[in-house]
Amino acid sequence: MEKELGQRALQTRDMILAQGMALIQEKGFRETSIRDICEAAEVSVGTFYSYFKNKGDLFRYRFQGQDRSFTDFLEDSTTDGTASQRLLQFIRYYTWLNLGTSDDLRHIFFDQDADFFTVKNPLYSVLYDIIRQGQESGEFSRKNSPEKVVEFVRFLLRGIIYEWIMTDFVFDLEAVTTDCAQMLLSFLTAPQPPQK
């Protein structure tokens, strides 16, 4: 697609993409409409659909396209703040990626060869770094190894997404993962009993 677009078309596509991602980051995935994105990018709704099928297509392009991978984006977007803030941001972006790819999730989820949800997926290395640094700083409990915490979070997120898929996307994935992230933080940051 990159070679098929002229310079002006590339600029228009990139403006829609940048404005869309900025609005989603500010307002949330569900609260950001295509009309909002078009107003911010100063393009018509028809122009939006010339480049993207839907709002989720912004994520497919942004995180799986020629630009940067989701892992690169996460590494850049989760470097500031406390470990708790970084963990919440990780789960937030992870949720948006799944919201953005919901049309394809059934195929991805049940593809035996897909590594989107597996330990091999490099985005879990970003999560590992967040957990490890939180433990090293004393913000997170050291009761479990970073590997065990990452495994737990992976199972937790995968279970929520599985339930969302199997119920035909009826519940608010963003709200559920946010609630679970808050509960997870309460366990990770719980004071440890003094050692004898």
C-alpha positions as a Markdown table, in Angstrom:
| # | Residue | x | y | z |
|---|---|---|---|---|
| 1 | Met | 0.0 | 0.0 | 0.0 |
| 2 | Glu | 2.9 | 2.3 | 0.8 |
| 3 | Lys | 4.1 | 2.4 | -2.8 |
| 4 | Glu | 0.6 | 3.0 | -4.2 |
| 5 | Leu | 0.1 | 6.2 | -2.3 |
| 6 | Gly | 1.5 | 9.6 | -3.4 |
| 7 | Gln | 3.1 | 12.0 | -1.0 |
| 8 | Arg | -0.1 | 13.9 | -0.3 |
| 9 | Ala | -2.1 | 10.7 | 0.3 |
| 10 | Leu | 0.6 | 9.5 | 2.7 |
| 11 | Gln | 0.4 | 12.7 | 4.6 |
| 12 | Thr | -3.4 | 12.5 | 4.8 |
| 13 | Arg | -3.2 | 8.9 | 6.0 |
| 14 | Asp | -0.5 | 9.7 | 8.6 |
| 15 | Met | -2.6 | 12.7 | 9.8 |
| 16 | Ile | -5.7 | 10.5 | 10.3 |
| 17 | Leu | -3.6 | 7.9 | 12.0 |
| 18 | Ala | -1.8 | 10.3 | 14.3 |
| 19 | Gln | -5.0 | 12.2 | 15.3 |
| 20 | Gly | -6.9 | 8.9 | 15.8 |
| 21 | Met | -4.3 | 7.5 | 18.1 |
| 22 | Ala | -4.0 | 10.7 | 20.0 |
| 23 | Leu | -7.8 | 10.9 | 20.6 |
| 24 | Ile | -8.0 | 7.2 | 21.5 |
| 25 | Gln | -5.2 | 7.7 | 24.0 |
| 26 | Glu | -6.9 | 10.8 | 25.5 |
| 27 | Lys | -10.6 | 9.6 | 25.5 |
| 28 | Gly | -10.4 | 5.8 | 25.2 |
| 29 | Phe | -11.3 | 3.5 | 22.3 |
| 30 | Arg | -15.0 | 3.4 | 22.7 |
| 31 | Glu | -15.5 | 7.1 | 23.4 |
| 32 | Thr | -13.6 | 8.1 | 20.3 |
| 33 | Ser | -15.8 | 8.2 | 17.2 |
| 34 | Ile | -14.7 | 8.2 | 13.6 |
| 35 | Arg | -16.3 | 11.6 | 13.3 |
| 36 | Asp | -14.1 | 12.9 | 16.2 |
| 37 | Ile | -11.0 | 11.6 | 14.3 |
| 38 | Cys | -12.1 | 13.2 | 11.1 |
| 39 | Glu | -12.7 | 16.5 | 12.7 |
| 40 | Ala | -9.3 | 16.4 | 14.4 |
| 41 | Ala | -7.5 | 15.4 | 11.2 |
| 42 | Glu | -9.6 | 17.9 | 9.2 |
| 43 | Val | -10.8 | 15.3 | 6.7 |
| 44 | Ser | -14.2 | 14.0 | 5.7 |
| 45 | Val | -15.6 | 10.7 | 6.9 |
| 46 | Gly | -15.3 | 9.5 | 3.3 |
| 47 | Thr | -11.6 | 10.3 | 3.3 |
| 48 | Phe | -11.2 | 8.3 | 6.5 |
| 49 | Tyr | -12.8 | 5.3 | 4.8 |
| 50 | Ser | -10.5 | 5.7 | 1.8 |
| 51 | Tyr | -7.6 | 4.7 | 4.1 |
| 52 | Phe | -9.1 | 2.6 | 6.9 |
| 53 | Lys | -12.0 | 0.2 | 7.1 |
| 54 | Asn | -13.0 | 1.2 | 10.7 |
| 55 | Lys | -11.5 | 2.6 | 13.9 |
| 56 | Gly | -9.9 | -0.8 | 14.6 |
| 57 | Asp | -8.0 | -0.6 | 11.4 |
| 58 | Leu | -5.9 | 2.2 | 12.9 |
| 59 | Phe | -4.6 | -0.4 | 15.3 |
| 60 | Arg | -4.0 | -3.0 | 12.7 |
| 61 | Tyr | -2.0 | -0.5 | 10.6 |
| 62 | Arg | -0.2 | 1.1 | 13.6 |
| 63 | Phe | 0.8 | -2.0 | 15.4 |
| 64 | Gln | 1.1 | -4.6 | 12.6 |
| 65 | Gly | 1.9 | -2.5 | 9.6 |
| 66 | Gln | 5.0 | -1.1 | 8.1 |
| 67 | Asp | 5.5 | 1.6 | 10.7 |
| 68 | Arg | 6.3 | 0.2 | 14.2 |
| 69 | Ser | 5.4 | -2.9 | 16.0 |
| 70 | Phe | 3.1 | -3.0 | 19.0 |
| 71 | Thr | 6.1 | -4.1 | 21.1 |
| 72 | Asp | 8.1 | -1.0 | 20.0 |
| 73 | Phe | 5.1 | 1.2 | 20.7 |
| 74 | Leu | 4.7 | -0.4 | 24.2 |
| 75 | Glu | 8.3 | 0.0 | 25.0 |
| 76 | Asp | 8.2 | 3.7 | 24.1 |
| 77 | Ser | 4.8 | 4.3 | 25.8 |
| 78 | Thr | 5.5 | 2.5 | 29.1 |
| 79 | Thr | 8.8 | 4.0 | 30.1 |
| 80 | Asp | 7.6 | 6.9 | 32.3 |
| 81 | Gly | 5.9 | 6.8 | 35.7 |
| 82 | Thr | 5.8 | 4.3 | 38.5 |
| 83 | Ala | 5.7 | 0.6 | 37.8 |
| 84 | Ser | 2.0 | 0.7 | 38.7 |
| 85 | Gln | 1.3 | 3.4 | 36.1 |
| 86 | Arg | 3.3 | 1.6 | 33.5 |
| 87 | Leu | 1.5 | -1.7 | 34.2 |
| 88 | Leu | -1.9 | 0.1 | 33.8 |
| 89 | Gln | -0.7 | 1.7 | 30.6 |
| 90 | Phe | 0.5 | -1.7 | 29.3 |
| 91 | Ile | -2.9 | -3.3 | 30.0 |
| 92 | Arg | -4.7 | -0.3 | 28.5 |
| 93 | Tyr | -2.9 | -0.5 | 25.2 |
| 94 | Tyr | -3.1 | -4.3 | 25.1 |
| 95 | Thr | -6.9 | -3.9 | 25.5 |
| 96 | Trp | -7.1 | -1.4 | 22.8 |
| 97 | Leu | -5.1 | -3.6 | 20.4 |
| 98 | Asn | -7.7 | -6.4 | 21.0 |
| 99 | Leu | -10.6 | -3.9 | 20.6 |
| 100 | Gly | -9.0 | -2.8 | 17.4 |
| 101 | Thr | -8.7 | -6.3 | 16.0 |
| 102 | Ser | -12.0 | -7.7 | 17.3 |
| 103 | Asp | -13.1 | -8.7 | 13.8 |
| 104 | Asp | -10.1 | -10.9 | 13.4 |
| 105 | Leu | -9.7 | -12.1 | 17.0 |
| 106 | Arg | -11.7 | -15.4 | 16.6 |
| 107 | His | -9.3 | -16.4 | 13.8 |
| 108 | Ile | -6.2 | -15.3 | 15.7 |
| 109 | Phe | -7.3 | -16.8 | 19.0 |
| 110 | Phe | -8.1 | -20.3 | 17.6 |
| 111 | Asp | -5.2 | -20.5 | 15.2 |
| 112 | Gln | -2.9 | -23.1 | 16.7 |
| 113 | Asp | 0.2 | -21.5 | 15.0 |
| 114 | Ala | -0.6 | -17.9 | 16.1 |
| 115 | Asp | 1.8 | -16.6 | 18.7 |
| 116 | Phe | -0.3 | -13.5 | 19.5 |
| 117 | Phe | -1.3 | -14.8 | 22.9 |
| 118 | Thr | 1.7 | -17.0 | 23.7 |
| 119 | Val | 4.8 | -16.6 | 25.8 |
| 120 | Lys | 6.7 | -16.2 | 22.6 |
| 121 | Asn | 5.0 | -12.9 | 21.9 |
| 122 | Pro | 7.7 | -10.2 | 22.4 |
| 123 | Leu | 5.2 | -7.8 | 24.0 |
| 124 | Tyr | 5.4 | -10.0 | 27.2 |
| 125 | Ser | 9.1 | -9.0 | 27.5 |
| 126 | Val | 7.8 | -5.4 | 28.0 |
| 127 | Leu | 5.5 | -6.6 | 30.7 |
| 128 | Tyr | 8.4 | -8.6 | 32.3 |
| 129 | Asp | 10.5 | -5.5 | 32.5 |
| 130 | Ile | 7.7 | -3.5 | 34.1 |
| 131 | Ile | 7.2 | -6.2 | 36.8 |
| 132 | Arg | 11.0 | -6.7 | 37.4 |
| 133 | Gln | 11.6 | -3.0 | 37.8 |
| 134 | Gly | 8.6 | -2.7 | 40.1 |
| 135 | Gln | 10.0 | -5.4 | 42.2 |
| 136 | Glu | 13.5 | -4.0 | 42.2 |
| 137 | Ser | 12.2 | -0.6 | 43.3 |
| 138 | Gly | 10.2 | -2.2 | 46.1 |
| 139 | Glu | 6.9 | -1.0 | 44.6 |
| 140 | Phe | 5.8 | -4.5 | 43.8 |
| 141 | Ser | 5.9 | -7.6 | 46.1 |
| 142 | Arg | 8.7 | -10.1 | 45.5 |
| 143 | Lys | 6.5 | -12.9 | 46.7 |
| 144 | Asn | 6.4 | -14.3 | 43.1 |
| 145 | Ser | 9.1 | -14.2 | 40.4 |
| 146 | Pro | 8.6 | -11.8 | 37.5 |
| 147 | Glu | 8.1 | -14.8 | 35.3 |
| 148 | Lys | 5.2 | -16.1 | 37.4 |
| 149 | Val | 3.6 | -12.7 | 37.5 |
| 150 | Val | 3.8 | -12.3 | 33.7 |
| 151 | Glu | 2.4 | -15.8 | 33.3 |
| 152 | Phe | -0.5 | -14.9 | 35.6 |
| 153 | Val | -1.2 | -11.6 | 33.8 |
| 154 | Arg | -1.0 | -13.4 | 30.4 |
| 155 | Phe | -3.6 | -16.0 | 31.6 |
| 156 | Leu | -5.8 | -13.3 | 33.1 |
| 157 | Leu | -5.8 | -11.2 | 30.0 |
| 158 | Arg | -6.2 | -14.2 | 27.7 |
| 159 | Gly | -9.2 | -15.5 | 29.8 |
| 160 | Ile | -10.9 | -12.1 | 29.7 |
| 161 | Ile | -10.4 | -11.9 | 25.9 |
| 162 | Tyr | -11.6 | -15.5 | 25.5 |
| 163 | Glu | -14.8 | -14.7 | 27.4 |
| 164 | Trp | -15.3 | -11.5 | 25.4 |
| 165 | Ile | -15.0 | -13.5 | 22.1 |
| 166 | Met | -17.2 | -16.3 | 23.2 |
| 167 | Thr | -20.0 | -13.9 | 24.3 |
| 168 | Asp | -19.9 | -12.1 | 20.9 |
| 169 | Phe | -18.1 | -9.0 | 22.4 |
| 170 | Val | -21.1 | -8.1 | 24.5 |
| 171 | Phe | -19.3 | -6.6 | 27.5 |
| 172 | Asp | -17.1 | -3.6 | 27.8 |
| 173 | Leu | -13.6 | -5.1 | 27.4 |
| 174 | Glu | -11.9 | -1.8 | 28.4 |
| 175 | Ala | -13.9 | -1.6 | 31.7 |
| 176 | Val | -13.4 | -5.2 | 32.6 |
| 177 | Thr | -9.6 | -5.1 | 32.0 |
| 178 | Thr | -9.3 | -1.8 | 33.9 |
| 179 | Asp | -11.1 | -3.4 | 36.9 |
| 180 | Cys | -8.9 | -6.5 | 36.7 |
| 181 | Ala | -5.8 | -4.3 | 36.4 |
| 182 | Gln | -6.7 | -2.4 | 39.6 |
| 183 | Met | -7.3 | -5.7 | 41.4 |
| 184 | Leu | -4.0 | -7.0 | 40.1 |
| 185 | Leu | -2.2 | -3.9 | 41.4 |
| 186 | Ser | -3.8 | -4.3 | 44.8 |
| 187 | Phe | -2.2 | -7.8 | 45.0 |
| 188 | Leu | 1.2 | -6.7 | 43.6 |
| 189 | Thr | 1.5 | -3.7 | 45.9 |
| 190 | Ala | 0.1 | -5.3 | 49.0 |
| 191 | Pro | 2.4 | -4.8 | 52.0 |
| 192 | Gln | 4.5 | -7.9 | 52.7 |
| 193 | Pro | 4.5 | -9.3 | 56.3 |
| 194 | Pro | 7.9 | -8.7 | 58.0 |
| 195 | Gln | 10.3 | -11.5 | 57.5 |
| 196 | Lys | 11.4 | -13.4 | 60.6 |
